[in-house]
Amino acid sequence: MPASFSSLPSSPVTAEEEAHRHIQQALRLGRYKPGERLIAEDIAAEIGTSRMPVREAFRRLAADGLVVLRPNRGCIVAGLTLDELYEVFEIRSVLEGLAVRLAIHRIDEEVLDELERLLERMERAGQSGSSDWVVRHQELHGRIYALSGRPKLIRQIAALHVVIEPYMRIWFDYVDKPLSSREEHAALIAALRSGDARHAEQVMQDHILGTAPMLAEFASPSRR
């Protein structure tokens, strides 16, 4: 799970949780491709565990829509059609807009200064051509979500980011940096600074929904 969501309560890591995190990280980074079969024995050997925790991790990932469990084929990495990609962004816009609305009363000058610093880090990564931009982007958004004070909501948002991240990396590969990214995020911070919860919610929703068509263009099979 992205570091930006690490504010969630921690608990002792079980073998199943370790396997889940390992596979989820690989999916985020695009190590496993849509349609690829995941072999429990191979993954278990990588992380030094038995097959059972890996198989339990497969079930959790299937519940999140990241993999598909098929009879006689095992665990297959899920991919998104363009319609599904748009749907994920629609869901994100609602959940992340809600998170902003819940977070705004916890935002003060210290938090706003921190968000400005995170934006600068994201911008520097984009200017350097580093794919670290995706991580910095999640740090910025994740800091806002953490202020919502709703752990279940944060987990749902984080799961959607995991689904989208491989496509974000494809997008980044085709452009020097995402177009107008800084301007849109600066507008979001300005909306948070205004203290108007409904306005900030709308700005976040518009930002997410406006990103979907650009990402869909670069994630489509014809561009790969």
PDB file of C-alpha atoms in Angstrom:
ATOM      1  CA  MET A   1       0.000   0.000   0.000  1.00  0.00           C
ATOM      2  CA  PRO A   2       1.334   3.458  -0.782  1.00  0.00           C
ATOM      3  CA  ALA A   3       3.354   5.124   1.936  1.00  0.00           C
ATOM      4  CA  SER A   4       0.909   8.002   1.854  1.00  0.00           C
ATOM      5  CA  PHE A   5      -1.735   5.765   3.386  1.00  0.00           C
ATOM      6  CA  SER A   6       0.523   4.559   6.208  1.00  0.00           C
ATOM      7  CA  SER A   7      -1.394   6.589   8.767  1.00  0.00           C
ATOM      8  CA  LEU A   8      -3.820   3.707   9.105  1.00  0.00           C
ATOM      9  CA  PRO A   9      -3.577   1.765  12.393  1.00  0.00           C
ATOM     10  CA  SER A  10      -0.834  -0.861  12.210  1.00  0.00           C
ATOM     11  CA  SER A  11      -0.970  -4.428  13.501  1.00  0.00           C
ATOM     12  CA  PRO A  12       1.439  -7.383  13.579  1.00  0.00           C
ATOM     13  CA  VAL A  13       2.142  -8.628  10.061  1.00  0.00           C
ATOM     14  CA  THR A  14       0.980 -12.177   9.425  1.00  0.00           C
ATOM     15  CA  ALA A  15       2.293 -14.404   6.638  1.00  0.00           C
ATOM     16  CA  GLU A  16      -0.925 -13.756   4.712  1.00  0.00           C
ATOM     17  CA  GLU A  17      -0.560  -9.990   5.117  1.00  0.00           C
ATOM     18  CA  GLU A  18       3.069 -10.146   3.995  1.00  0.00           C
ATOM     19  CA  ALA A  19       2.054 -12.106   0.899  1.00  0.00           C
ATOM     20  CA  HIS A  20      -0.791  -9.682   0.216  1.00  0.00           C
ATOM     21  CA  ARG A  21       1.505  -6.640   0.450  1.00  0.00           C
ATOM     22  CA  HIS A  22       4.158  -8.299  -1.718  1.00  0.00           C
ATOM     23  CA  ILE A  23       1.729  -9.133  -4.534  1.00  0.00           C
ATOM     24  CA  GLN A  24      -0.103  -5.825  -4.261  1.00  0.00           C
ATOM     25  CA  GLN A  25       3.175  -3.921  -4.574  1.00  0.00           C
ATOM     26  CA  ALA A  26       4.129  -5.956  -7.642  1.00  0.00           C
ATOM     27  CA  LEU A  27       0.741  -5.223  -9.215  1.00  0.00           C
ATOM     28  CA  ARG A  28       1.097  -1.500  -8.498  1.00  0.00           C
ATOM     29  CA  LEU A  29       4.500  -1.375 -10.159  1.00  0.00           C
ATOM     30  CA  GLY A  30       3.286  -3.290 -13.199  1.00  0.00           C
ATOM     31  CA  ARG A  31       5.519  -6.277 -12.569  1.00  0.00           C
ATOM     32  CA  TYR A  32       2.587  -8.571 -13.304  1.00  0.00           C
ATOM     33  CA  LYS A  33       0.633  -7.820 -16.462  1.00  0.00           C
ATOM     34  CA  PRO A  34      -3.112  -8.203 -17.137  1.00  0.00           C
ATOM     35  CA  GLY A  35      -3.888 -11.789 -18.101  1.00  0.00           C
ATOM     36  CA  GLU A  36      -0.736 -13.167 -16.505  1.00  0.00           C
ATOM     37  CA  ARG A  37      -1.109 -16.217 -14.270  1.00  0.00           C
ATOM     38  CA  LEU A  38       0.283 -15.911 -10.748  1.00  0.00           C
ATOM     39  CA  ILE A  39       1.945 -19.078  -9.444  1.00  0.00           C
ATOM     40  CA  ALA A  40       1.495 -19.500  -5.685  1.00  0.00           C
ATOM     41  CA  GLU A  41       4.566 -21.712  -5.371  1.00  0.00           C
ATOM     42  CA  ASP A  42       6.830 -19.173  -7.068  1.00  0.00           C
ATOM     43  CA  ILE A  43       5.568 -16.261  -4.988  1.00  0.00           C
ATOM     44  CA  ALA A  44       5.832 -18.303  -1.779  1.00  0.00           C
ATOM     45  CA  ALA A  45       9.458 -19.083  -2.597  1.00  0.00           C
ATOM     46  CA  GLU A  46      10.179 -15.375  -3.214  1.00  0.00           C
ATOM     47  CA  ILE A  47       8.979 -14.295   0.203  1.00  0.00           C
ATOM     48  CA  GLY A  48       9.953 -17.423   2.124  1.00  0.00           C
ATOM     49  CA  THR A  49       6.544 -18.701   3.142  1.00  0.00           C
ATOM     50  CA  SER A  50       4.225 -21.606   2.371  1.00  0.00           C
ATOM     51  CA  ARG A  51       1.625 -21.649  -0.376  1.00  0.00           C
ATOM     52  CA  MET A  52      -1.348 -21.266   1.952  1.00  0.00           C
ATOM     53  CA  PRO A  53      -0.758 -17.587   2.910  1.00  0.00           C
ATOM     54  CA  VAL A  54      -0.255 -16.774  -0.770  1.00  0.00           C
ATOM     55  CA  ARG A  55      -3.507 -18.480  -1.710  1.00  0.00           C
ATOM     56  CA  GLU A  56      -5.319 -16.534   1.037  1.00  0.00           C
ATOM     57  CA  ALA A  57      -3.751 -13.343  -0.339  1.00  0.00           C
ATOM     58  CA  PHE A  58      -5.085 -14.280  -3.783  1.00  0.00           C
ATOM     59  CA  ARG A  59      -8.622 -14.399  -2.319  1.00  0.00           C
ATOM     60  CA  ARG A  60      -8.235 -10.951  -0.777  1.00  0.00           C
ATOM     61  CA  LEU A  61      -6.889  -9.520  -4.012  1.00  0.00           C
ATOM     62  CA  ALA A  62      -9.765 -11.108  -5.928  1.00  0.00           C
ATOM     63  CA  ALA A  63     -12.239  -9.418  -3.568  1.00  0.00           C
ATOM     64  CA  ASP A  64     -10.566  -6.081  -4.425  1.00  0.00           C
ATOM     65  CA  GLY A  65     -10.858  -6.815  -8.148  1.00  0.00           C
ATOM     66  CA  LEU A  66      -7.102  -6.970  -8.688  1.00  0.00           C
ATOM     67  CA  VAL A  67      -7.006 -10.629  -9.727  1.00  0.00           C
ATOM     68  CA  VAL A  68      -9.494 -13.203 -10.961  1.00  0.00           C
ATOM     69  CA  LEU A  69      -9.656 -16.756  -9.614  1.00  0.00           C
ATOM     70  CA  ARG A  70     -10.587 -19.153 -12.417  1.00  0.00           C
ATOM     71  CA  PRO A  71     -11.166 -22.922 -12.283  1.00  0.00           C
ATOM     72  CA  ASN A  72      -8.304 -24.834 -13.872  1.00  0.00           C
ATOM     73  CA  ARG A  73      -6.361 -21.632 -14.548  1.00  0.00           C
ATOM     74  CA  GLY A  74      -5.684 -20.414 -11.039  1.00  0.00           C
ATOM     75  CA  CYS A  75      -5.057 -16.766 -10.234  1.00  0.00           C
ATOM     76  CA  ILE A  76      -5.030 -14.381 -13.202  1.00  0.00           C
ATOM     77  CA  VAL A  77      -4.084 -10.702 -13.065  1.00  0.00           C
ATOM     78  CA  ALA A  78      -7.147  -8.597 -13.814  1.00  0.00           C
ATOM     79  CA  GLY A  79      -7.083  -5.815 -16.368  1.00  0.00           C
ATOM     80  CA  LEU A  80      -9.430  -2.912 -16.924  1.00  0.00           C
ATOM     81  CA  THR A  81     -11.441  -2.228 -20.035  1.00  0.00           C
ATOM     82  CA  LEU A  82     -11.836   1.454 -20.868  1.00  0.00           C
ATOM     83  CA  ASP A  83     -15.380   1.357 -19.475  1.00  0.00           C
ATOM     84  CA  GLU A  84     -14.078  -0.100 -16.228  1.00  0.00           C
ATOM     85  CA  LEU A  85     -11.323   2.493 -16.104  1.00  0.00           C
ATOM     86  CA  TYR A  86     -13.893   5.273 -16.334  1.00  0.00           C
ATOM     87  CA  GLU A  87     -15.998   3.555 -13.679  1.00  0.00           C
ATOM     88  CA  VAL A  88     -13.076   3.458 -11.261  1.00  0.00           C
ATOM     89  CA  PHE A  89     -12.550   7.182 -11.737  1.00  0.00           C
ATOM     90  CA  GLU A  90     -16.247   7.830 -11.169  1.00  0.00           C
ATOM     91  CA  ILE A  91     -16.111   5.929  -7.891  1.00  0.00           C
ATOM     92  CA  ARG A  92     -12.906   7.682  -6.927  1.00  0.00           C
ATOM     93  CA  SER A  93     -14.470  11.078  -7.557  1.00  0.00           C
ATOM     94  CA  VAL A  94     -17.267  10.350  -5.083  1.00  0.00           C
ATOM     95  CA  LEU A  95     -15.115   8.790  -2.366  1.00  0.00           C
ATOM     96  CA  GLU A  96     -12.266  11.261  -2.631  1.00  0.00           C
ATOM     97  CA  GLY A  97     -14.637  14.192  -2.766  1.00  0.00           C
ATOM     98  CA  LEU A  98     -16.182  12.900   0.465  1.00  0.00           C
ATOM     99  CA  ALA A  99     -12.744  12.543   2.033  1.00  0.00           C
ATOM    100  CA  VAL A 100     -11.938  16.167   1.208  1.00  0.00           C
ATOM    101  CA  ARG A 101     -15.237  17.360   2.651  1.00  0.00           C
ATOM    102  CA  LEU A 102     -14.573  15.453   5.885  1.00  0.00           C
ATOM    103  CA  ALA A 103     -10.952  16.601   6.047  1.00  0.00           C
ATOM    104  CA  ILE A 104     -11.391  20.313   5.540  1.00  0.00           C
ATOM    105  CA  HIS A 105     -12.152  21.235   9.149  1.00  0.00           C
ATOM    106  CA  ARG A 106      -8.843  19.650  10.185  1.00  0.00           C
ATOM    107  CA  ILE A 107      -6.814  21.697   7.710  1.00  0.00           C
ATOM    108  CA  ASP A 108      -4.805  24.602   9.115  1.00  0.00           C
ATOM    109  CA  GLU A 109      -1.854  26.668   7.920  1.00  0.00           C
ATOM    110  CA  GLU A 110       0.634  24.017   8.992  1.00  0.00           C
ATOM    111  CA  VAL A 111      -1.155  21.375   6.921  1.00  0.00           C
ATOM    112  CA  LEU A 112      -1.440  23.731   3.945  1.00  0.00           C
ATOM    113  CA  ASP A 113       2.305  24.422   4.105  1.00  0.00           C
ATOM    114  CA  GLU A 114       2.929  20.682   4.148  1.00  0.00           C
ATOM    115  CA  LEU A 115       0.696  20.184   1.111  1.00  0.00           C
ATOM    116  CA  GLU A 116       2.595  22.907  -0.730  1.00  0.00           C
ATOM    117  CA  ARG A 117       5.854  21.103   0.017  1.00  0.00           C
ATOM    118  CA  LEU A 118       4.414  17.803  -1.219  1.00  0.00           C
ATOM    119  CA  LEU A 119       3.281  19.536  -4.396  1.00  0.00           C
ATOM    120  CA  GLU A 120       6.795  20.881  -4.944  1.00  0.00           C
ATOM    121  CA  ARG A 121       8.244  17.382  -4.520  1.00  0.00           C
ATOM    122  CA  MET A 122       5.749  16.026  -7.038  1.00  0.00           C
ATOM    123  CA  GLU A 123       6.602  18.802  -9.490  1.00  0.00           C
ATOM    124  CA  ARG A 124      10.352  18.186  -9.173  1.00  0.00           C
ATOM    125  CA  ALA A 125       9.831  14.481  -9.870  1.00  0.00           C
ATOM    126  CA  GLY A 126       7.802  15.357 -12.964  1.00  0.00           C
ATOM    127  CA  GLN A 127      10.391  17.800 -14.263  1.00  0.00           C
ATOM    128  CA  SER A 128      13.162  15.243 -13.849  1.00  0.00           C
ATOM    129  CA  GLY A 129      11.202  12.645 -15.800  1.00  0.00           C
ATOM    130  CA  SER A 130      11.200  10.321 -12.801  1.00  0.00           C
ATOM    131  CA  SER A 131       8.371   7.818 -12.421  1.00  0.00           C
ATOM    132  CA  ASP A 132       8.618   8.735  -8.745  1.00  0.00           C
ATOM    133  CA  TRP A 133       5.980  11.309  -9.726  1.00  0.00           C
ATOM    134  CA  VAL A 134       3.300   8.655  -9.187  1.00  0.00           C
ATOM    135  CA  VAL A 135       4.456   8.033  -5.616  1.00  0.00           C
ATOM    136  CA  ARG A 136       4.643  11.773  -4.877  1.00  0.00           C
ATOM    137  CA  HIS A 137       1.172  12.223  -6.343  1.00  0.00           C
ATOM    138  CA  GLN A 138      -0.185   9.597  -3.955  1.00  0.00           C
ATOM    139  CA  GLU A 139       1.628  11.194  -1.038  1.00  0.00           C
ATOM    140  CA  LEU A 140      -0.106  14.498  -1.709  1.00  0.00           C
ATOM    141  CA  HIS A 141      -3.549  12.974  -2.066  1.00  0.00           C
ATOM    142  CA  GLY A 142      -2.995  10.538   0.776  1.00  0.00           C
ATOM    143  CA  ARG A 143      -2.111  13.322   3.205  1.00  0.00           C
ATOM    144  CA  ILE A 144      -5.490  14.902   2.524  1.00  0.00           C
ATOM    145  CA  TYR A 145      -7.375  11.628   2.895  1.00  0.00           C
ATOM    146  CA  ALA A 146      -5.665  10.867   6.190  1.00  0.00           C
ATOM    147  CA  LEU A 147      -7.225  14.030   7.601  1.00  0.00           C
ATOM    148  CA  SER A 148     -10.715  12.663   6.906  1.00  0.00           C
ATOM    149  CA  GLY A 149     -10.422  10.510  10.009  1.00  0.00           C
ATOM    150  CA  ARG A 150     -12.280   7.649   8.319  1.00  0.00           C
ATOM    151  CA  PRO A 151     -10.065   4.519   8.147  1.00  0.00           C
ATOM    152  CA  LYS A 152     -12.539   2.464   6.114  1.00  0.00           C
ATOM    153  CA  LEU A 153     -12.923   5.251   3.581  1.00  0.00           C
ATOM    154  CA  ILE A 154      -9.150   5.608   3.311  1.00  0.00           C
ATOM    155  CA  ARG A 155      -8.778   1.876   2.695  1.00  0.00           C
ATOM    156  CA  GLN A 156     -11.346   1.958  -0.085  1.00  0.00           C
ATOM    157  CA  ILE A 157      -9.601   4.878  -1.745  1.00  0.00           C
ATOM    158  CA  ALA A 158      -6.230   3.169  -1.369  1.00  0.00           C
ATOM    159  CA  ALA A 159      -7.567   0.022  -3.048  1.00  0.00           C
ATOM    160  CA  LEU A 160      -8.728   2.086  -6.029  1.00  0.00           C
ATOM    161  CA  HIS A 161      -5.298   3.707  -6.287  1.00  0.00           C
ATOM    162  CA  VAL A 162      -3.703   0.257  -6.447  1.00  0.00           C
ATOM    163  CA  VAL A 163      -5.982  -0.635  -9.373  1.00  0.00           C
ATOM    164  CA  ILE A 164      -5.121   2.579 -11.212  1.00  0.00           C
ATOM    165  CA  GLU A 165      -1.406   2.902 -10.474  1.00  0.00           C
ATOM    166  CA  PRO A 166      -0.111   0.643 -13.300  1.00  0.00           C
ATOM    167  CA  TYR A 167      -2.122   2.749 -15.757  1.00  0.00           C
ATOM    168  CA  MET A 168      -0.776   5.947 -14.188  1.00  0.00           C
ATOM    169  CA  ARG A 169       2.734   4.656 -14.848  1.00  0.00           C
ATOM    170  CA  ILE A 170       1.854   3.913 -18.471  1.00  0.00           C
ATOM    171  CA  TRP A 171       0.532   7.467 -18.763  1.00  0.00           C
ATOM    172  CA  PHE A 172       3.719   8.875 -17.280  1.00  0.00           C
ATOM    173  CA  ASP A 173       5.827   6.887 -19.766  1.00  0.00           C
ATOM    174  CA  TYR A 174       4.188   8.747 -22.668  1.00  0.00           C
ATOM    175  CA  VAL A 175       4.497  12.308 -21.394  1.00  0.00           C
ATOM    176  CA  ASP A 176       7.236  14.450 -19.875  1.00  0.00           C
ATOM    177  CA  LYS A 177       4.814  14.997 -16.994  1.00  0.00           C
ATOM    178  CA  PRO A 178       1.026  14.903 -16.687  1.00  0.00           C
ATOM    179  CA  LEU A 179      -0.414  17.961 -18.384  1.00  0.00           C
ATOM    180  CA  SER A 180      -1.558  20.812 -16.105  1.00  0.00           C
ATOM    181  CA  SER A 181      -0.946  18.612 -13.087  1.00  0.00           C
ATOM    182  CA  ARG A 182       0.600  21.339 -10.968  1.00  0.00           C
ATOM    183  CA  GLU A 183      -2.129  23.825 -11.814  1.00  0.00           C
ATOM    184  CA  GLU A 184      -4.904  21.405 -10.908  1.00  0.00           C
ATOM    185  CA  HIS A 185      -3.333  20.428  -7.605  1.00  0.00           C
ATOM    186  CA  ALA A 186      -2.563  24.050  -6.775  1.00  0.00           C
ATOM    187  CA  ALA A 187      -6.260  24.799  -7.386  1.00  0.00           C
ATOM    188  CA  LEU A 188      -7.169  21.969  -5.024  1.00  0.00           C
ATOM    189  CA  ILE A 189      -4.932  23.366  -2.288  1.00  0.00           C
ATOM    190  CA  ALA A 190      -6.453  26.802  -2.852  1.00  0.00           C
ATOM    191  CA  ALA A 191      -9.914  25.281  -2.445  1.00  0.00           C
ATOM    192  CA  LEU A 192      -8.832  23.685   0.823  1.00  0.00           C
ATOM    193  CA  ARG A 193      -7.444  27.023   1.962  1.00  0.00           C
ATOM    194  CA  SER A 194     -10.851  28.623   1.343  1.00  0.00           C
ATOM    195  CA  GLY A 195     -12.439  26.480   4.041  1.00  0.00           C
ATOM    196  CA  ASP A 196     -15.492  25.881   1.844  1.00  0.00           C
ATOM    197  CA  ALA A 197     -16.077  22.126   2.173  1.00  0.00           C
ATOM    198  CA  ARG A 198     -18.545  21.801  -0.714  1.00  0.00           C
ATOM    199  CA  HIS A 199     -16.373  23.826  -3.053  1.00  0.00           C
ATOM    200  CA  ALA A 200     -13.280  21.757  -2.189  1.00  0.00           C
ATOM    201  CA  GLU A 201     -15.271  18.566  -2.709  1.00  0.00           C
ATOM    202  CA  GLN A 202     -16.337  19.745  -6.165  1.00  0.00           C
ATOM    203  CA  VAL A 203     -12.793  20.754  -7.128  1.00  0.00           C
ATOM    204  CA  MET A 204     -11.533  17.290  -6.184  1.00  0.00           C
ATOM    205  CA  GLN A 205     -14.318  15.576  -8.116  1.00  0.00           C
ATOM    206  CA  ASP A 206     -13.701  17.689 -11.205  1.00  0.00           C
ATOM    207  CA  HIS A 207      -9.972  16.998 -11.014  1.00  0.00           C
ATOM    208  CA  ILE A 208     -10.461  13.228 -10.887  1.00  0.00           C
ATOM    209  CA  LEU A 209     -13.123  13.069 -13.570  1.00  0.00           C
ATOM    210  CA  GLY A 210     -11.059  15.327 -15.826  1.00  0.00           C
ATOM    211  CA  THR A 211      -8.068  12.998 -15.538  1.00  0.00           C
ATOM    212  CA  ALA A 212      -9.946   9.910 -16.715  1.00  0.00           C
ATOM    213  CA  PRO A 213     -10.118  10.743 -20.462  1.00  0.00           C
ATOM    214  CA  MET A 214      -6.400  11.597 -20.629  1.00  0.00           C
ATOM    215  CA  LEU A 215      -5.404   8.444 -18.768  1.00  0.00           C
ATOM    216  CA  ALA A 216      -7.740   6.311 -20.873  1.00  0.00           C
ATOM    217  CA  GLU A 217      -6.058   7.568 -24.045  1.00  0.00           C
ATOM    218  CA  PHE A 218      -2.621   6.501 -22.907  1.00  0.00           C
ATOM    219  CA  ALA A 219      -3.818   3.246 -21.289  1.00  0.00           C
ATOM    220  CA  SER A 220      -5.635   2.023 -24.392  1.00  0.00           C
ATOM    221  CA  PRO A 221      -4.081  -1.020 -26.107  1.00  0.00           C
ATOM    222  CA  SER A 222      -3.415   0.931 -29.308  1.00  0.00           C
ATOM    223  CA  ARG A 223      -0.884   3.103 -27.475  1.00  0.00           C
ATOM    224  CA  ARG A 224       1.147   0.247 -25.979  1.00  0.00           C
TER     225      ARG A 224
END
